[in-house]
Amino acid sequence: MYDVISALSSGLVIKFFPIFFVKDLGLSPVHVCALGIFAMATVAAFGWVATALAARAGRVQAAFGLRLGGILSFVVMAALASAHAPVFVVIAAYLLRMGLINCTFGLTKSIIHDVVPPSQRARYASVDSINAATWAGSAALGGLLIDKYGMVATFYVTAFFSALALVPIWTARRLVPAETPDAGPALLVA
């Protein structure tokens, strides 16, 4: 359920970020492409943070906290864009959002593997094709929302659905076996 709600929410705006950067923030196409590179580097860097945090607090707690932080930074980004804040500040909030939200995919997949019995995992993996369709379909809905209410308003709708996706993650904390925190530096090597 988490994956489907998450795909629905992110699909609303992901395809439209480049338009937002060009139209609303005045970035050139080259700057938008460079921003994409920085976003992926941010996700990779936050992946290390997610690993370390999961080892100390648990995977469910880490995934929940990081995604919540990503949602909050997305709301801040939308508010900053509405307030016509300096472009670099809006971009910083965007990069933070990208890093915090997207660094959790490995954690959430491992949680799903803990919760889903081995005999059901292939069936569950087929849900990824539904997620892809949901993501594409929600982009069309996102386009309609943007046309009617604007880009920033659609950011807030996306944040709302992203917050709904946190409910299954938080519920999973009762289903995932307790983890022993590891204080060793070796977790950053994994």
PDB file of C-alpha atoms in Angstrom:
ATOM      1  CA  MET A   1       0.000   0.000   0.000  1.00  0.00           C
ATOM      2  CA  TYR A   2       2.869   2.338   0.823  1.00  0.00           C
ATOM      3  CA  ASP A   3       4.374   1.915  -2.646  1.00  0.00           C
ATOM      4  CA  VAL A   4       1.100   2.647  -4.430  1.00  0.00           C
ATOM      5  CA  ILE A   5       0.304   5.776  -2.386  1.00  0.00           C
ATOM      6  CA  SER A   6       3.897   6.959  -2.721  1.00  0.00           C
ATOM      7  CA  ALA A   7       3.846   6.438  -6.508  1.00  0.00           C
ATOM      8  CA  LEU A   8       0.550   8.305  -6.737  1.00  0.00           C
ATOM      9  CA  SER A   9       1.859  11.257  -4.762  1.00  0.00           C
ATOM     10  CA  SER A  10       5.243  11.589  -6.430  1.00  0.00           C
ATOM     11  CA  GLY A  11       3.780  11.052  -9.875  1.00  0.00           C
ATOM     12  CA  LEU A  12       1.670  14.176  -9.479  1.00  0.00           C
ATOM     13  CA  VAL A  13       4.687  16.484  -9.782  1.00  0.00           C
ATOM     14  CA  ILE A  14       7.919  14.664 -10.651  1.00  0.00           C
ATOM     15  CA  LYS A  15       7.469  15.069 -14.407  1.00  0.00           C
ATOM     16  CA  PHE A  16       6.720  18.769 -13.926  1.00  0.00           C
ATOM     17  CA  PHE A  17       9.727  19.784 -11.838  1.00  0.00           C
ATOM     18  CA  PRO A  18      11.739  20.814 -14.945  1.00  0.00           C
ATOM     19  CA  ILE A  19       8.891  23.067 -16.056  1.00  0.00           C
ATOM     20  CA  PHE A  20       8.745  24.589 -12.577  1.00  0.00           C
ATOM     21  CA  PHE A  21      12.476  25.225 -12.600  1.00  0.00           C
ATOM     22  CA  VAL A  22      12.385  26.910 -16.014  1.00  0.00           C
ATOM     23  CA  LYS A  23       9.069  28.752 -15.789  1.00  0.00           C
ATOM     24  CA  ASP A  24       8.838  29.697 -12.120  1.00  0.00           C
ATOM     25  CA  LEU A  25      12.496  29.871 -11.082  1.00  0.00           C
ATOM     26  CA  GLY A  26      13.948  31.062 -14.395  1.00  0.00           C
ATOM     27  CA  LEU A  27      16.599  28.352 -14.696  1.00  0.00           C
ATOM     28  CA  SER A  28      18.095  27.552 -18.096  1.00  0.00           C
ATOM     29  CA  PRO A  29      17.819  24.015 -19.509  1.00  0.00           C
ATOM     30  CA  VAL A  30      21.510  23.470 -18.735  1.00  0.00           C
ATOM     31  CA  HIS A  31      20.941  24.486 -15.114  1.00  0.00           C
ATOM     32  CA  VAL A  32      17.944  22.142 -14.883  1.00  0.00           C
ATOM     33  CA  CYS A  33      20.099  19.238 -16.114  1.00  0.00           C
ATOM     34  CA  ALA A  34      22.864  20.152 -13.658  1.00  0.00           C
ATOM     35  CA  LEU A  35      20.268  20.267 -10.897  1.00  0.00           C
ATOM     36  CA  GLY A  36      19.229  16.723 -11.836  1.00  0.00           C
ATOM     37  CA  ILE A  37      22.823  15.589 -11.362  1.00  0.00           C
ATOM     38  CA  PHE A  38      23.035  17.336  -7.989  1.00  0.00           C
ATOM     39  CA  ALA A  39      19.722  15.753  -6.974  1.00  0.00           C
ATOM     40  CA  MET A  40      21.010  12.229  -7.681  1.00  0.00           C
ATOM     41  CA  ALA A  41      24.243  12.985  -5.810  1.00  0.00           C
ATOM     42  CA  THR A  42      22.159  14.224  -2.880  1.00  0.00           C
ATOM     43  CA  VAL A  43      20.132  11.011  -2.882  1.00  0.00           C
ATOM     44  CA  ALA A  44      23.345   8.969  -2.874  1.00  0.00           C
ATOM     45  CA  ALA A  45      24.781  10.982   0.011  1.00  0.00           C
ATOM     46  CA  PHE A  46      21.574  10.650   2.001  1.00  0.00           C
ATOM     47  CA  GLY A  47      21.654   6.895   1.326  1.00  0.00           C
ATOM     48  CA  TRP A  48      24.669   6.756   3.636  1.00  0.00           C
ATOM     49  CA  VAL A  49      22.734   8.719   6.239  1.00  0.00           C
ATOM     50  CA  ALA A  50      19.760   6.357   5.898  1.00  0.00           C
ATOM     51  CA  THR A  51      21.989   3.323   6.418  1.00  0.00           C
ATOM     52  CA  ALA A  52      23.596   4.797   9.517  1.00  0.00           C
ATOM     53  CA  LEU A  53      20.294   5.992  10.951  1.00  0.00           C
ATOM     54  CA  ALA A  54      18.610   2.630  10.309  1.00  0.00           C
ATOM     55  CA  ALA A  55      21.409   0.831  12.144  1.00  0.00           C
ATOM     56  CA  ARG A  56      20.946   3.069  15.156  1.00  0.00           C
ATOM     57  CA  ALA A  57      17.173   3.616  15.278  1.00  0.00           C
ATOM     58  CA  GLY A  58      15.723   0.799  13.151  1.00  0.00           C
ATOM     59  CA  ARG A  59      14.717   0.664   9.497  1.00  0.00           C
ATOM     60  CA  VAL A  60      11.072   1.569  10.023  1.00  0.00           C
ATOM     61  CA  GLN A  61      11.875   4.505  12.270  1.00  0.00           C
ATOM     62  CA  ALA A  62      14.596   5.719   9.893  1.00  0.00           C
ATOM     63  CA  ALA A  63      12.386   5.431   6.804  1.00  0.00           C
ATOM     64  CA  PHE A  64       9.533   7.187   8.576  1.00  0.00           C
ATOM     65  CA  GLY A  65      11.690  10.022   9.928  1.00  0.00           C
ATOM     66  CA  LEU A  66      13.588  10.605   6.691  1.00  0.00           C
ATOM     67  CA  ARG A  67      10.444  10.624   4.559  1.00  0.00           C
ATOM     68  CA  LEU A  68       8.695  12.924   7.034  1.00  0.00           C
ATOM     69  CA  GLY A  69      11.670  15.264   6.792  1.00  0.00           C
ATOM     70  CA  GLY A  70      11.420  15.101   3.006  1.00  0.00           C
ATOM     71  CA  ILE A  71       7.721  15.953   3.078  1.00  0.00           C
ATOM     72  CA  LEU A  72       8.335  18.878   5.414  1.00  0.00           C
ATOM     73  CA  SER A  73      11.153  20.171   3.196  1.00  0.00           C
ATOM     74  CA  PHE A  74       8.802  19.885   0.210  1.00  0.00           C
ATOM     75  CA  VAL A  75       6.198  22.001   2.017  1.00  0.00           C
ATOM     76  CA  VAL A  76       8.941  24.507   2.871  1.00  0.00           C
ATOM     77  CA  MET A  77      10.005  24.516  -0.787  1.00  0.00           C
ATOM     78  CA  ALA A  78       6.442  25.261  -1.882  1.00  0.00           C
ATOM     79  CA  ALA A  79       6.119  28.047   0.689  1.00  0.00           C
ATOM     80  CA  LEU A  80       9.446  29.529  -0.378  1.00  0.00           C
ATOM     81  CA  ALA A  81       8.415  29.444  -4.030  1.00  0.00           C
ATOM     82  CA  SER A  82       5.118  31.153  -3.159  1.00  0.00           C
ATOM     83  CA  ALA A  83       6.997  33.826  -1.241  1.00  0.00           C
ATOM     84  CA  HIS A  84       9.372  34.383  -4.188  1.00  0.00           C
ATOM     85  CA  ALA A  85      12.383  33.476  -2.045  1.00  0.00           C
ATOM     86  CA  PRO A  86      15.806  33.536  -3.698  1.00  0.00           C
ATOM     87  CA  VAL A  87      16.179  30.749  -6.240  1.00  0.00           C
ATOM     88  CA  PHE A  88      19.125  29.119  -4.462  1.00  0.00           C
ATOM     89  CA  VAL A  89      17.021  28.768  -1.276  1.00  0.00           C
ATOM     90  CA  VAL A  90      14.165  27.075  -3.160  1.00  0.00           C
ATOM     91  CA  ILE A  91      16.689  24.784  -4.861  1.00  0.00           C
ATOM     92  CA  ALA A  92      18.290  23.918  -1.515  1.00  0.00           C
ATOM     93  CA  ALA A  93      14.854  22.890  -0.175  1.00  0.00           C
ATOM     94  CA  TYR A  94      14.276  20.845  -3.343  1.00  0.00           C
ATOM     95  CA  LEU A  95      17.604  19.040  -2.984  1.00  0.00           C
ATOM     96  CA  LEU A  96      16.870  18.326   0.667  1.00  0.00           C
ATOM     97  CA  ARG A  97      13.455  16.945  -0.302  1.00  0.00           C
ATOM     98  CA  MET A  98      14.975  14.751  -3.003  1.00  0.00           C
ATOM     99  CA  GLY A  99      17.644  13.382  -0.680  1.00  0.00           C
ATOM    100  CA  LEU A 100      15.371  12.689   2.266  1.00  0.00           C
ATOM    101  CA  ILE A 101      12.505  11.106   0.344  1.00  0.00           C
ATOM    102  CA  ASN A 102      14.466   9.061  -2.165  1.00  0.00           C
ATOM    103  CA  CYS A 103      17.154   7.685   0.153  1.00  0.00           C
ATOM    104  CA  THR A 104      14.588   5.434   1.846  1.00  0.00           C
ATOM    105  CA  PHE A 105      13.774   3.074  -1.024  1.00  0.00           C
ATOM    106  CA  GLY A 106      16.297   0.434   0.064  1.00  0.00           C
ATOM    107  CA  LEU A 107      14.986   0.582   3.615  1.00  0.00           C
ATOM    108  CA  THR A 108      11.345   0.261   2.609  1.00  0.00           C
ATOM    109  CA  LYS A 109      12.090  -2.632   0.239  1.00  0.00           C
ATOM    110  CA  SER A 110      13.905  -4.483   3.025  1.00  0.00           C
ATOM    111  CA  ILE A 111      10.964  -3.848   5.358  1.00  0.00           C
ATOM    112  CA  ILE A 112       8.579  -5.249   2.752  1.00  0.00           C
ATOM    113  CA  HIS A 113      10.753  -8.356   2.415  1.00  0.00           C
ATOM    114  CA  ASP A 114      10.571  -8.843   6.170  1.00  0.00           C
ATOM    115  CA  VAL A 115       6.794  -8.522   6.236  1.00  0.00           C
ATOM    116  CA  VAL A 116       5.860 -10.447   3.073  1.00  0.00           C
ATOM    117  CA  PRO A 117       6.265 -14.241   3.321  1.00  0.00           C
ATOM    118  CA  PRO A 118       8.792 -15.701   0.822  1.00  0.00           C
ATOM    119  CA  SER A 119       6.011 -17.534  -1.030  1.00  0.00           C
ATOM    120  CA  GLN A 120       4.264 -14.197  -1.700  1.00  0.00           C
ATOM    121  CA  ARG A 121       7.272 -12.063  -2.702  1.00  0.00           C
ATOM    122  CA  ALA A 122       7.014 -12.708  -6.449  1.00  0.00           C
ATOM    123  CA  ARG A 123       3.370 -11.707  -6.341  1.00  0.00           C
ATOM    124  CA  TYR A 124       4.238  -8.587  -4.386  1.00  0.00           C
ATOM    125  CA  ALA A 125       7.049  -7.740  -6.822  1.00  0.00           C
ATOM    126  CA  SER A 126       4.458  -7.667  -9.608  1.00  0.00           C
ATOM    127  CA  VAL A 127       2.864  -4.738  -7.770  1.00  0.00           C
ATOM    128  CA  ASP A 128       5.782  -2.656  -9.082  1.00  0.00           C
ATOM    129  CA  SER A 129       4.124  -2.688 -12.517  1.00  0.00           C
ATOM    130  CA  ILE A 130       0.982  -1.293 -10.898  1.00  0.00           C
ATOM    131  CA  ASN A 131       3.144   1.354  -9.236  1.00  0.00           C
ATOM    132  CA  ALA A 132       4.574   2.347 -12.623  1.00  0.00           C
ATOM    133  CA  ALA A 133       1.065   2.684 -14.068  1.00  0.00           C
ATOM    134  CA  THR A 134      -0.082   4.637 -11.003  1.00  0.00           C
ATOM    135  CA  TRP A 135       2.920   6.937 -11.331  1.00  0.00           C
ATOM    136  CA  ALA A 136       2.202   7.616 -15.023  1.00  0.00           C
ATOM    137  CA  GLY A 137      -1.528   8.054 -14.456  1.00  0.00           C
ATOM    138  CA  SER A 138      -1.016  10.419 -11.572  1.00  0.00           C
ATOM    139  CA  ALA A 139       1.207  12.572 -13.802  1.00  0.00           C
ATOM    140  CA  ALA A 140      -1.828  13.173 -15.994  1.00  0.00           C
ATOM    141  CA  LEU A 141      -3.847  14.097 -12.908  1.00  0.00           C
ATOM    142  CA  GLY A 142      -0.972  16.321 -11.785  1.00  0.00           C
ATOM    143  CA  GLY A 143      -1.081  18.117 -15.129  1.00  0.00           C
ATOM    144  CA  LEU A 144      -4.794  18.787 -14.686  1.00  0.00           C
ATOM    145  CA  LEU A 145      -4.251  20.072 -11.146  1.00  0.00           C
ATOM    146  CA  ILE A 146      -1.399  22.311 -12.300  1.00  0.00           C
ATOM    147  CA  ASP A 147      -3.526  23.724 -15.115  1.00  0.00           C
ATOM    148  CA  LYS A 148      -6.399  24.467 -12.750  1.00  0.00           C
ATOM    149  CA  TYR A 149      -4.654  25.450  -9.489  1.00  0.00           C
ATOM    150  CA  GLY A 150      -0.999  26.049 -10.324  1.00  0.00           C
ATOM    151  CA  MET A 151       2.283  24.303  -9.644  1.00  0.00           C
ATOM    152  CA  VAL A 152       2.703  25.287  -5.998  1.00  0.00           C
ATOM    153  CA  ALA A 153      -0.837  24.250  -5.034  1.00  0.00           C
ATOM    154  CA  THR A 154      -0.136  20.855  -6.591  1.00  0.00           C
ATOM    155  CA  PHE A 155       3.019  20.637  -4.463  1.00  0.00           C
ATOM    156  CA  TYR A 156       0.816  20.874  -1.372  1.00  0.00           C
ATOM    157  CA  VAL A 157      -1.524  18.146  -2.688  1.00  0.00           C
ATOM    158  CA  THR A 158       1.522  15.964  -3.306  1.00  0.00           C
ATOM    159  CA  ALA A 159       2.782  16.586   0.221  1.00  0.00           C
ATOM    160  CA  PHE A 160      -0.605  15.537   1.603  1.00  0.00           C
ATOM    161  CA  PHE A 161      -0.574  12.215  -0.281  1.00  0.00           C
ATOM    162  CA  SER A 162       3.071  11.677   0.642  1.00  0.00           C
ATOM    163  CA  ALA A 163       2.055  12.067   4.293  1.00  0.00           C
ATOM    164  CA  LEU A 164      -0.694   9.475   3.799  1.00  0.00           C
ATOM    165  CA  ALA A 165       1.955   7.083   2.501  1.00  0.00           C
ATOM    166  CA  LEU A 166       3.660   7.321   5.900  1.00  0.00           C
ATOM    167  CA  VAL A 167       0.778   5.493   7.614  1.00  0.00           C
ATOM    168  CA  PRO A 168       1.681   2.031   6.244  1.00  0.00           C
ATOM    169  CA  ILE A 169       5.351   2.610   7.111  1.00  0.00           C
ATOM    170  CA  TRP A 170       4.519   3.502  10.700  1.00  0.00           C
ATOM    171  CA  THR A 171       2.156   0.543  10.952  1.00  0.00           C
ATOM    172  CA  ALA A 172       4.969  -1.763   9.801  1.00  0.00           C
ATOM    173  CA  ARG A 173       6.966  -1.029  12.942  1.00  0.00           C
ATOM    174  CA  ARG A 174       4.861  -3.638  14.755  1.00  0.00           C
ATOM    175  CA  LEU A 175       5.471  -6.240  12.044  1.00  0.00           C
ATOM    176  CA  VAL A 176       9.206  -5.832  11.503  1.00  0.00           C
ATOM    177  CA  PRO A 177      11.452  -7.702  13.919  1.00  0.00           C
ATOM    178  CA  ALA A 178      13.245  -5.553  16.472  1.00  0.00           C
ATOM    179  CA  GLU A 179      16.718  -4.527  15.415  1.00  0.00           C
ATOM    180  CA  THR A 180      19.786  -4.210  17.543  1.00  0.00           C
ATOM    181  CA  PRO A 181      21.399  -0.812  17.116  1.00  0.00           C
ATOM    182  CA  ASP A 182      24.962  -1.022  15.858  1.00  0.00           C
ATOM    183  CA  ALA A 183      27.190   1.822  16.939  1.00  0.00           C
ATOM    184  CA  GLY A 184      30.136   0.698  14.834  1.00  0.00           C
ATOM    185  CA  PRO A 185      31.487   2.753  11.929  1.00  0.00           C
ATOM    186  CA  ALA A 186      31.360  -0.306   9.661  1.00  0.00           C
ATOM    187  CA  LEU A 187      27.776   0.470   8.715  1.00  0.00           C
ATOM    188  CA  LEU A 188      28.920   3.254   6.451  1.00  0.00           C
ATOM    189  CA  VAL A 189      30.874   0.740   4.400  1.00  0.00           C
ATOM    190  CA  ALA A 190      27.848  -1.413   3.596  1.00  0.00           C
TER     191      ALA A 190
END
